[in-house]
Amino acid sequence: MKTRNEVKKLSIIGAGESGVGAALLGKQQGYEVFISDGGKIRDPFRRELEGLGIPFEEGGHSLDRITNADLLVKSPGIPEKTEVMYQVRRSGIQVISEIELAYRYAENTRIIAVTGSNGKSTTTALTCHMLKTAGWSAACVGNIGYSFARQVAVSPVPCYVVEVSSFQLDDIDRFHPNVAILLNITTDHLDRYDQNMEHYIASKFKIAHNQTGQDYFIYCRDDARITGHLKSNPVASKSLAFTIMEPLNEGGFVDKNKIHIHVNHEKFTMSIYDLALKGKHNLYNSMAAGIAARTMDIRKDKIRESLATFQGLRHRLEFVATIRGVDFINDSKATNVNSVWFALESMEKPVVLIMGGVDKGNDYSMISDLVRQKVKAIVCLGSDNHKIHEAFGGIVEHMMDTSGARDAVRAAYHFAAKGDVVLLSPACASFDLFKNFEDRGDQFGEAVKGL
């Protein structure tokens, strides 16, 4: 590990939360830091960099200055196939992710890392809630809240629950979680992996790459891609599975409307009707978090209390309001088709579905059956909705195009009747009409309140 009197140069590409967090930690650890962003740096981050005296550039990349460094941190949103990354790789400079940098300076801590195509944020927040309920000083970091690097620099804690994406895992070196959770692997972000599913799967499994026999790897046994990869690529850590299909001697399972968690010769059971989070997908999330908690020796009564009291995340199946008998649910974080499948699967009332945005190569056929069973109308919210019309025009009687949250909410309310649900679950990115999925969800909420 570098010491403070070894002044070395650190370059960072990307000046969002991840990049600025890395810059803050790098400066704290004695690096000479330079940060470069190909676009416009958001004002709060710009002011922070200026206040810290960290040099930066925006609107382009000075390759000579970027590569004149001992180490480079690449923010997860930077695709590998950009010209700047091509030149960086040619230069031979070591490239790491922000979570790798944070790990190198997170001393004497326990780390639980959570990845998967869906459910990461919920499982991360639930696991952290369990730790805090049990009296741990813990922080949720990564793709949820502060970056890992910022937390290490500003407010270090004994335990971190880190939500990590495949993009962050691509550039790890020593990152070593004591507990690794792999929830699921579905087709997502394949454009970053040459449309090669095996490359994406291998990226997800890097979460366990540096684990040893003293660590835990928690995974979904019902995911064929995960179990298939494990058969030919076993992990070194102790594996604990969770499933809704059959009882297990160790791990987590659902049987007779109860979740069961068996870890280290201790058994925990709880009725699924007492769980705060509803829906089949949340059975998986609850089991994964519960298993992680037991590996940390959290008492069963604290796990039970946590599972019963946890409040869900904003923009993830978030209840907004009931207006004249119609429920409005904000699931703006559902940016792929698999997330929409989980959302629809958990709905018990007729649904008016608001969906659309920047399509990421979606295959809508995987939700056709659920749409046929549960959706009475679709309101499209995006600049180009032709794929949604092609997929569901013959299934759903009522479809309408809108170009803003206010119009979408009004149209959905028109189609809804007392006892229905209006569900914003877009299956797409938000960047055509909104700043991000949070902005999309916030505008949806404001439009609902304006009815």
Short mmCIF file of C-alpha atoms in Angstrom, two decimals:
data_model
loop_
_atom_site.label_atom_id
_atom_site.label_comp_id
_atom_site.label_asym_id
_atom_site.label_seq_id
_atom_site.Cartn_x
_atom_site.Cartn_y
_atom_site.Cartn_z
CA MET A 1 0.00 0.00 0.00
CA LYS A 2 1.17 3.49 -0.78
CA THR A 3 2.13 5.75 2.11
CA ARG A 4 1.46 9.45 2.33
CA ASN A 5 5.06 10.44 1.63
CA GLU A 6 5.07 8.61 -1.70
CA VAL A 7 3.60 11.30 -3.95
CA LYS A 8 2.37 9.51 -7.05
CA LYS A 9 0.08 10.54 -9.86
CA LEU A 10 -3.51 9.31 -10.12
CA SER A 11 -5.64 9.94 -13.20
CA ILE A 12 -9.40 9.46 -13.15
CA ILE A 13 -11.73 9.25 -16.15
CA GLY A 14 -15.30 10.27 -15.40
CA ALA A 15 -16.33 12.96 -12.91
CA GLY A 16 -19.56 11.59 -11.50
CA GLU A 17 -20.06 10.27 -7.96
CA SER A 18 -17.65 7.39 -8.53
CA GLY A 19 -14.89 9.48 -10.11
CA VAL A 20 -15.12 12.38 -7.68
CA GLY A 21 -15.18 9.95 -4.75
CA ALA A 22 -12.00 8.36 -6.12
CA ALA A 23 -10.44 11.83 -6.50
CA LEU A 24 -11.27 12.70 -2.91
CA LEU A 25 -9.76 9.47 -1.59
CA GLY A 26 -6.72 9.76 -3.87
CA LYS A 27 -5.95 13.27 -2.64
CA GLN A 28 -6.41 12.18 0.96
CA GLN A 29 -3.92 9.35 0.43
CA GLY A 30 -1.28 11.68 -0.98
CA TYR A 31 -1.74 11.24 -4.74
CA GLU A 32 -1.36 14.03 -7.24
CA VAL A 33 -4.83 13.74 -8.79
CA PHE A 34 -6.14 14.75 -12.21
CA ILE A 35 -9.72 14.03 -13.31
CA SER A 36 -11.01 14.13 -16.88
CA ASP A 37 -14.57 13.98 -18.18
CA GLY A 38 -15.57 13.83 -21.84
CA GLY A 39 -18.85 15.61 -21.11
CA LYS A 40 -19.96 18.43 -18.84
CA ILE A 41 -19.26 18.02 -15.13
CA ARG A 42 -22.34 18.56 -12.98
CA ASP A 43 -22.18 21.70 -10.86
CA PRO A 44 -22.07 20.01 -7.41
CA PHE A 45 -19.11 17.87 -8.47
CA ARG A 46 -17.39 20.82 -10.14
CA ARG A 47 -17.68 22.89 -6.96
CA GLU A 48 -16.35 20.01 -4.88
CA LEU A 49 -13.30 19.57 -7.11
CA GLU A 50 -12.63 23.31 -7.10
CA GLY A 51 -12.95 23.42 -3.32
CA LEU A 52 -10.43 20.62 -2.95
CA GLY A 53 -8.04 22.16 -5.44
CA ILE A 54 -8.14 19.06 -7.67
CA PRO A 55 -7.34 19.89 -11.31
CA PHE A 56 -9.90 18.70 -13.84
CA GLU A 57 -11.00 19.02 -17.44
CA GLU A 58 -14.33 18.52 -19.18
CA GLY A 59 -15.62 18.26 -22.72
CA GLY A 60 -12.69 16.13 -23.87
CA HIS A 61 -9.63 14.20 -22.77
CA SER A 62 -5.97 15.28 -22.72
CA LEU A 63 -4.43 11.90 -23.38
CA ASP A 64 -0.86 12.91 -22.62
CA ARG A 65 -1.84 14.23 -19.23
CA ILE A 66 -4.15 11.30 -18.45
CA THR A 67 -1.55 8.67 -19.25
CA ASN A 68 1.23 10.51 -17.43
CA ALA A 69 0.27 8.81 -14.18
CA ASP A 70 1.14 5.79 -12.04
CA LEU A 71 -2.45 4.60 -11.78
CA LEU A 72 -5.76 5.28 -13.53
CA VAL A 73 -9.28 4.86 -12.17
CA LYS A 74 -11.96 4.30 -14.79
CA SER A 75 -15.50 5.19 -13.77
CA PRO A 76 -18.00 2.37 -14.48
CA GLY A 77 -19.97 4.40 -17.03
CA ILE A 78 -16.99 4.67 -19.41
CA PRO A 79 -17.28 2.01 -22.17
CA GLU A 80 -14.11 0.12 -22.98
CA LYS A 81 -14.47 0.78 -26.70
CA THR A 82 -14.14 4.55 -26.47
CA GLU A 83 -11.12 6.16 -28.09
CA VAL A 84 -9.79 7.38 -24.76
CA MET A 85 -9.81 3.86 -23.28
CA TYR A 86 -8.18 2.47 -26.42
CA GLN A 87 -5.33 4.94 -25.96
CA VAL A 88 -5.15 4.31 -22.21
CA ARG A 89 -4.83 0.55 -22.72
CA ARG A 90 -2.12 1.13 -25.33
CA SER A 91 -0.16 3.23 -22.84
CA GLY A 92 0.23 0.31 -20.45
CA ILE A 93 -0.87 2.26 -17.37
CA GLN A 94 -2.58 0.15 -14.70
CA VAL A 95 -6.37 0.64 -14.83
CA ILE A 96 -8.51 -0.09 -11.79
CA SER A 97 -12.10 0.63 -10.76
CA GLU A 98 -13.16 2.97 -7.97
CA ILE A 99 -14.17 0.02 -5.75
CA GLU A 100 -10.66 -1.39 -6.14
CA LEU A 101 -9.11 1.92 -5.05
CA ALA A 102 -11.48 2.11 -2.08
CA TYR A 103 -10.73 -1.46 -1.06
CA ARG A 104 -6.99 -0.72 -0.89
CA TYR A 105 -7.61 1.89 1.80
CA ALA A 106 -10.54 0.32 3.66
CA GLU A 107 -8.46 -1.08 6.50
CA ASN A 108 -9.65 -3.49 9.20
CA THR A 109 -13.15 -3.75 7.81
CA ARG A 110 -15.69 -6.37 6.83
CA ILE A 111 -17.05 -6.15 3.29
CA ILE A 112 -20.27 -7.63 1.93
CA ALA A 113 -20.53 -7.17 -1.84
CA VAL A 114 -23.77 -7.61 -3.77
CA THR A 115 -24.12 -8.05 -7.52
CA GLY A 116 -26.66 -9.40 -9.99
CA SER A 117 -28.67 -8.15 -12.92
CA ASN A 118 -31.65 -7.27 -10.71
CA GLY A 119 -32.32 -6.73 -7.02
CA LYS A 120 -28.87 -5.39 -6.08
CA SER A 121 -30.04 -2.14 -4.50
CA THR A 122 -32.83 -3.75 -2.49
CA THR A 123 -30.61 -6.55 -1.20
CA THR A 124 -27.78 -4.15 -0.38
CA ALA A 125 -30.10 -1.82 1.56
CA LEU A 126 -31.81 -4.72 3.34
CA THR A 127 -28.49 -6.29 4.38
CA CYS A 128 -27.28 -2.93 5.68
CA HIS A 129 -30.57 -2.48 7.55
CA MET A 130 -29.98 -5.85 9.25
CA LEU A 131 -26.48 -4.87 10.31
CA LYS A 132 -27.61 -1.53 11.72
CA THR A 133 -30.56 -3.15 13.51
CA ALA A 134 -28.04 -5.49 15.15
CA GLY A 135 -25.92 -2.56 16.30
CA TRP A 136 -23.21 -2.58 13.63
CA SER A 137 -21.71 0.65 12.35
CA ALA A 138 -22.24 -0.03 8.66
CA ALA A 139 -22.68 1.88 5.40
CA CYS A 140 -24.40 1.14 2.08
CA VAL A 141 -22.06 2.22 -0.71
CA GLY A 142 -21.36 1.69 -4.39
CA ASN A 143 -24.20 2.10 -6.83
CA ILE A 144 -26.45 3.02 -3.91
CA GLY A 145 -25.76 6.32 -2.17
CA TYR A 146 -22.15 7.42 -1.74
CA SER A 147 -19.39 5.81 -3.72
CA PHE A 148 -17.26 3.32 -1.80
CA ALA A 149 -14.22 5.59 -2.15
CA ARG A 150 -16.02 8.66 -0.79
CA GLN A 151 -17.25 6.74 2.26
CA VAL A 152 -13.76 5.41 3.00
CA ALA A 153 -12.32 8.91 2.71
CA VAL A 154 -14.97 10.88 4.59
CA SER A 155 -16.57 8.52 7.10
CA PRO A 156 -14.92 5.09 7.37
CA VAL A 157 -16.89 2.38 9.17
CA PRO A 158 -16.14 -1.17 10.34
CA CYS A 159 -18.46 -2.74 7.77
CA TYR A 160 -19.41 -1.86 4.19
CA VAL A 161 -22.24 -3.33 2.15
CA VAL A 162 -21.20 -2.59 -1.43
CA GLU A 163 -23.51 -2.74 -4.43
CA VAL A 164 -21.26 -3.55 -7.38
CA SER A 165 -21.97 -3.75 -11.10
CA SER A 166 -20.21 -5.89 -13.66
CA PHE A 167 -18.56 -2.72 -14.98
CA GLN A 168 -16.96 -2.11 -11.59
CA LEU A 169 -15.87 -5.73 -11.27
CA ASP A 170 -14.20 -5.66 -14.68
CA ASP A 171 -11.33 -3.57 -13.32
CA ILE A 172 -10.69 -5.07 -9.90
CA ASP A 173 -7.33 -6.49 -8.89
CA ARG A 174 -7.30 -7.22 -5.14
CA PHE A 175 -10.92 -6.40 -4.22
CA HIS A 176 -11.85 -9.10 -1.73
CA PRO A 177 -15.27 -9.19 -0.06
CA ASN A 178 -15.69 -11.37 3.01
CA VAL A 179 -19.21 -12.14 1.81
CA ALA A 180 -20.16 -12.08 -1.88
CA ILE A 181 -23.79 -12.26 -3.05
CA LEU A 182 -24.71 -13.10 -6.65
CA LEU A 183 -28.47 -12.73 -7.05
CA ASN A 184 -29.12 -13.55 -10.70
CA ILE A 185 -27.75 -13.17 -14.20
CA THR A 186 -30.06 -12.06 -17.00
CA THR A 187 -29.38 -10.58 -20.41
CA ASP A 188 -28.42 -6.98 -19.69
CA HIS A 189 -25.60 -4.68 -20.82
CA LEU A 190 -24.52 -7.17 -23.49
CA ASP A 191 -23.53 -4.22 -25.67
CA ARG A 192 -20.59 -3.77 -23.29
CA TYR A 193 -19.61 -7.44 -23.63
CA ASP A 194 -19.59 -7.90 -27.42
CA GLN A 195 -23.08 -9.49 -27.17
CA ASN A 196 -21.33 -12.44 -25.50
CA MET A 197 -23.26 -13.81 -22.52
CA GLU A 198 -20.27 -15.83 -21.29
CA HIS A 199 -18.21 -12.66 -20.97
CA TYR A 200 -20.97 -11.04 -18.92
CA ILE A 201 -21.29 -14.10 -16.67
CA ALA A 202 -17.52 -14.21 -16.11
CA SER A 203 -17.61 -10.53 -15.18
CA LYS A 204 -20.28 -11.12 -12.53
CA PHE A 205 -18.29 -14.01 -11.05
CA LYS A 206 -15.28 -11.77 -10.50
CA ILE A 207 -17.00 -10.84 -7.25
CA ALA A 208 -15.61 -14.10 -5.83
CA HIS A 209 -12.29 -14.01 -7.68
CA ASN A 210 -10.12 -13.15 -4.66
CA GLN A 211 -12.12 -14.99 -2.02
CA THR A 212 -10.62 -17.81 0.06
CA GLY A 213 -12.02 -20.70 2.05
CA GLN A 214 -12.61 -18.31 4.97
CA ASP A 215 -15.14 -16.31 2.94
CA TYR A 216 -18.74 -16.89 1.83
CA PHE A 217 -20.27 -16.95 -1.65
CA ILE A 218 -24.08 -16.66 -1.57
CA TYR A 219 -25.89 -17.44 -4.82
CA CYS A 220 -29.26 -18.27 -6.37
CA ARG A 221 -29.55 -21.96 -7.06
CA ASP A 222 -32.58 -21.36 -9.30
CA ASP A 223 -30.52 -19.38 -11.84
CA ALA A 224 -29.30 -21.79 -14.52
CA ARG A 225 -26.56 -19.44 -15.69
CA ILE A 226 -25.07 -19.24 -12.20
CA THR A 227 -25.25 -22.97 -11.48
CA GLY A 228 -23.96 -23.81 -14.95
CA HIS A 229 -20.92 -21.59 -14.52
CA LEU A 230 -20.22 -22.98 -11.04
CA LYS A 231 -20.06 -26.54 -12.36
CA SER A 232 -17.04 -25.77 -14.50
CA ASN A 233 -15.68 -22.84 -12.47
CA PRO A 234 -16.04 -23.59 -8.74
CA VAL A 235 -15.27 -20.80 -6.31
CA ALA A 236 -12.75 -21.11 -3.48
CA SER A 237 -15.07 -19.67 -0.83
CA LYS A 238 -17.76 -21.49 1.11
CA SER A 239 -20.88 -21.60 -1.09
CA LEU A 240 -24.35 -21.03 0.36
CA ALA A 241 -27.30 -21.30 -2.03
CA PHE A 242 -30.85 -20.00 -1.81
CA THR A 243 -33.86 -21.38 -3.70
CA ILE A 244 -37.65 -21.44 -3.77
CA MET A 245 -37.72 -24.88 -5.40
CA GLU A 246 -36.74 -27.37 -2.68
CA PRO A 247 -35.41 -27.67 0.90
CA LEU A 248 -31.66 -27.42 1.45
CA ASN A 249 -29.51 -28.67 4.29
CA GLU A 250 -27.61 -25.40 4.28
CA GLY A 251 -28.42 -21.98 2.84
CA GLY A 252 -31.91 -20.61 2.29
CA PHE A 253 -35.17 -22.00 0.91
CA VAL A 254 -38.94 -21.55 0.95
CA ASP A 255 -41.20 -24.30 2.20
CA LYS A 256 -44.82 -24.25 3.42
CA ASN A 257 -45.04 -20.46 3.10
CA LYS A 258 -41.99 -19.92 5.26
CA ILE A 259 -38.45 -18.86 4.47
CA HIS A 260 -35.82 -21.05 6.08
CA ILE A 261 -32.20 -20.02 6.61
CA HIS A 262 -29.73 -22.66 7.76
CA VAL A 263 -26.20 -21.36 8.34
CA ASN A 264 -23.43 -22.59 10.65
CA HIS A 265 -25.73 -25.14 12.30
CA GLU A 266 -28.30 -22.46 13.21
CA LYS A 267 -31.83 -22.55 11.81
CA PHE A 268 -34.11 -19.55 11.24
CA THR A 269 -37.70 -19.57 9.93
CA MET A 270 -40.20 -16.81 9.23
CA SER A 271 -43.59 -16.68 7.55
CA ILE A 272 -43.46 -15.09 4.10
CA TYR A 273 -46.59 -13.14 5.09
CA ASP A 274 -44.58 -11.32 7.78
CA LEU A 275 -41.96 -10.05 5.33
CA ALA A 276 -42.04 -6.32 4.66
CA LEU A 277 -41.07 -6.89 1.02
CA LYS A 278 -43.67 -8.66 -1.11
CA GLY A 279 -43.36 -10.62 -4.35
CA LYS A 280 -41.43 -13.71 -5.39
CA HIS A 281 -38.33 -11.72 -6.35
CA ASN A 282 -38.19 -10.33 -2.83
CA LEU A 283 -38.19 -13.83 -1.35
CA TYR A 284 -34.84 -14.23 -3.09
CA ASN A 285 -33.61 -10.85 -1.89
CA SER A 286 -34.74 -11.54 1.68
CA MET A 287 -33.06 -14.95 1.77
CA ALA A 288 -29.80 -13.59 0.37
CA ALA A 289 -29.69 -10.80 2.94
CA GLY A 290 -30.66 -13.16 5.75
CA ILE A 291 -27.94 -15.65 4.85
CA ALA A 292 -25.38 -12.82 4.74
CA ALA A 293 -26.55 -11.64 8.15
CA ARG A 294 -26.13 -15.10 9.64
CA THR A 295 -22.57 -15.36 8.29
CA MET A 296 -21.95 -12.18 10.32
CA ASP A 297 -23.43 -13.89 13.41
CA ILE A 298 -26.38 -11.52 13.63
CA ARG A 299 -28.96 -12.86 16.04
CA LYS A 300 -32.12 -14.41 14.67
CA ASP A 301 -34.43 -11.99 16.47
CA LYS A 302 -32.64 -9.07 14.80
CA ILE A 303 -32.97 -10.71 11.38
CA ARG A 304 -36.67 -11.26 12.00
CA GLU A 305 -37.13 -7.64 13.11
CA SER A 306 -35.25 -6.37 10.05
CA LEU A 307 -37.21 -8.46 7.56
CA ALA A 308 -40.48 -7.28 9.09
CA THR A 309 -39.63 -3.56 9.29
CA PHE A 310 -37.54 -2.80 6.21
CA GLN A 311 -38.84 0.04 4.08
CA GLY A 312 -38.26 -0.42 0.34
CA LEU A 313 -36.09 1.86 -1.75
CA ARG A 314 -37.19 4.93 -3.62
CA HIS A 315 -38.00 4.29 -7.28
CA ARG A 316 -38.12 0.50 -6.72
CA LEU A 317 -41.77 -0.59 -6.43
CA GLU A 318 -42.30 2.52 -4.31
CA PHE A 319 -45.88 3.25 -3.33
CA VAL A 320 -46.71 6.87 -4.24
CA ALA A 321 -50.42 7.40 -3.52
CA THR A 322 -53.94 6.04 -3.84
CA ILE A 323 -56.25 8.39 -5.73
CA ARG A 324 -59.95 7.50 -5.93
CA GLY A 325 -59.17 3.85 -5.43
CA VAL A 326 -56.27 3.70 -7.94
CA ASP A 327 -52.80 2.85 -6.56
CA PHE A 328 -49.77 4.51 -8.14
CA ILE A 329 -46.42 2.65 -7.95
CA ASN A 330 -43.05 4.15 -8.92
CA ASP A 331 -40.71 1.47 -10.28
CA SER A 332 -38.55 3.86 -12.31
CA LYS A 333 -35.40 1.90 -11.45
CA ALA A 334 -36.69 -0.99 -13.60
CA THR A 335 -34.47 -0.22 -16.59
CA ASN A 336 -34.54 -3.70 -18.16
CA VAL A 337 -37.23 -6.21 -19.10
CA ASN A 338 -36.32 -8.64 -16.34
CA SER A 339 -36.99 -5.96 -13.71
CA VAL A 340 -40.43 -5.38 -15.24
CA TRP A 341 -41.09 -9.12 -15.07
CA PHE A 342 -40.41 -9.04 -11.33
CA ALA A 343 -42.63 -6.00 -10.89
CA LEU A 344 -45.56 -7.47 -12.81
CA GLU A 345 -45.17 -10.80 -11.07
CA SER A 346 -45.71 -9.07 -7.71
CA MET A 347 -48.87 -7.21 -8.80
CA GLU A 348 -52.17 -8.60 -7.52
CA LYS A 349 -54.50 -6.01 -9.10
CA PRO A 350 -55.19 -5.11 -12.76
CA VAL A 351 -52.31 -2.99 -14.07
CA VAL A 352 -52.06 0.08 -16.26
CA LEU A 353 -48.39 -0.05 -17.24
CA ILE A 354 -46.30 3.01 -18.07
CA MET A 355 -43.17 1.96 -19.92
CA GLY A 356 -40.65 3.11 -22.51
CA GLY A 357 -37.52 5.20 -22.91
CA VAL A 358 -34.13 4.38 -24.40
CA ASP A 359 -34.34 0.74 -25.48
CA LYS A 360 -31.24 -1.34 -24.63
CA GLY A 361 -31.94 -4.15 -27.08
CA ASN A 362 -34.91 -5.40 -25.08
CA ASP A 363 -36.60 -8.72 -25.76
CA TYR A 364 -40.16 -8.00 -24.66
CA SER A 365 -41.33 -11.55 -25.35
CA MET A 366 -40.17 -12.62 -21.89
CA ILE A 367 -42.97 -10.57 -20.28
CA SER A 368 -45.67 -11.28 -22.87
CA ASP A 369 -47.48 -13.82 -20.71
CA LEU A 370 -47.53 -11.56 -17.68
CA VAL A 371 -48.71 -8.61 -19.76
CA ARG A 372 -51.50 -10.76 -21.20
CA GLN A 373 -52.55 -11.87 -17.69
CA LYS A 374 -52.25 -8.62 -15.75
CA VAL A 375 -52.05 -5.52 -17.95
CA LYS A 376 -55.22 -3.79 -19.19
CA ALA A 377 -53.50 -0.82 -20.86
CA ILE A 378 -50.01 0.41 -21.73
CA VAL A 379 -48.98 4.05 -21.75
CA CYS A 380 -45.72 4.56 -23.63
CA LEU A 381 -43.34 7.14 -22.21
CA GLY A 382 -40.46 7.60 -24.64
CA SER A 383 -39.27 9.26 -27.80
CA ASP A 384 -39.46 6.02 -29.83
CA ASN A 385 -42.08 3.45 -28.82
CA HIS A 386 -42.35 1.28 -31.94
CA LYS A 387 -40.85 -1.85 -30.30
CA ILE A 388 -43.36 -1.69 -27.48
CA HIS A 389 -46.23 -1.36 -29.95
CA GLU A 390 -44.90 -4.28 -31.99
CA ALA A 391 -44.53 -6.46 -28.89
CA PHE A 392 -47.87 -5.76 -27.22
CA GLY A 393 -50.19 -4.25 -29.83
CA GLY A 394 -51.89 -7.61 -30.34
CA ILE A 395 -52.07 -8.37 -26.61
CA VAL A 396 -53.25 -5.17 -24.92
CA GLU A 397 -56.40 -3.44 -26.11
CA HIS A 398 -55.46 0.08 -25.09
CA MET A 399 -52.09 1.69 -25.91
CA MET A 400 -51.16 5.37 -25.99
CA ASP A 401 -47.98 7.35 -26.69
CA THR A 402 -47.00 10.24 -24.43
CA SER A 403 -43.91 12.44 -24.24
CA GLY A 404 -43.77 13.46 -20.59
CA ALA A 405 -44.52 12.25 -17.08
CA ARG A 406 -47.54 14.50 -16.63
CA ASP A 407 -49.26 13.33 -19.82
CA ALA A 408 -48.37 9.69 -19.07
CA VAL A 409 -49.90 9.84 -15.60
CA ARG A 410 -53.06 11.51 -16.87
CA ALA A 411 -53.45 8.92 -19.64
CA ALA A 412 -52.87 6.03 -17.24
CA TYR A 413 -55.41 7.47 -14.80
CA HIS A 414 -57.92 7.69 -17.65
CA PHE A 415 -57.51 3.96 -18.39
CA ALA A 416 -57.58 2.91 -14.72
CA ALA A 417 -60.62 2.03 -12.65
CA LYS A 418 -61.10 1.79 -8.90
CA GLY A 419 -59.08 -1.18 -7.64
CA ASP A 420 -56.43 -0.93 -10.40
CA VAL A 421 -52.70 -0.14 -10.17
CA VAL A 422 -50.85 2.38 -12.32
CA LEU A 423 -47.32 1.03 -12.48
CA LEU A 424 -44.36 3.01 -13.82
CA SER A 425 -41.93 0.22 -14.77
CA PRO A 426 -40.19 1.43 -17.92
CA ALA A 427 -37.87 -1.47 -18.99
CA CYS A 428 -35.70 1.23 -20.56
CA ALA A 429 -33.11 3.84 -19.72
CA SER A 430 -34.38 7.35 -19.07
CA PHE A 431 -32.00 9.60 -20.95
CA ASP A 432 -34.33 10.53 -23.82
CA LEU A 433 -36.73 12.58 -21.69
CA PHE A 434 -35.19 12.71 -18.20
CA LYS A 435 -31.85 13.31 -16.45
CA ASN A 436 -31.84 9.81 -14.93
CA PHE A 437 -34.22 7.23 -13.49
CA GLU A 438 -34.52 9.25 -10.25
CA ASP A 439 -35.68 12.30 -12.18
CA ARG A 440 -38.17 10.13 -14.08
CA GLY A 441 -39.54 8.72 -10.83
CA ASP A 442 -39.69 12.14 -9.17
CA GLN A 443 -41.59 13.64 -12.11
CA PHE A 444 -43.98 10.68 -12.02
CA GLY A 445 -44.61 11.29 -8.31
CA GLU A 446 -45.19 15.00 -8.83
CA ALA A 447 -47.60 14.29 -11.68
CA VAL A 448 -49.56 11.87 -9.50
CA LYS A 449 -49.86 14.49 -6.76
CA GLY A 450 -51.13 16.93 -9.36
CA LEU A 451 -54.11 14.80 -10.38
#
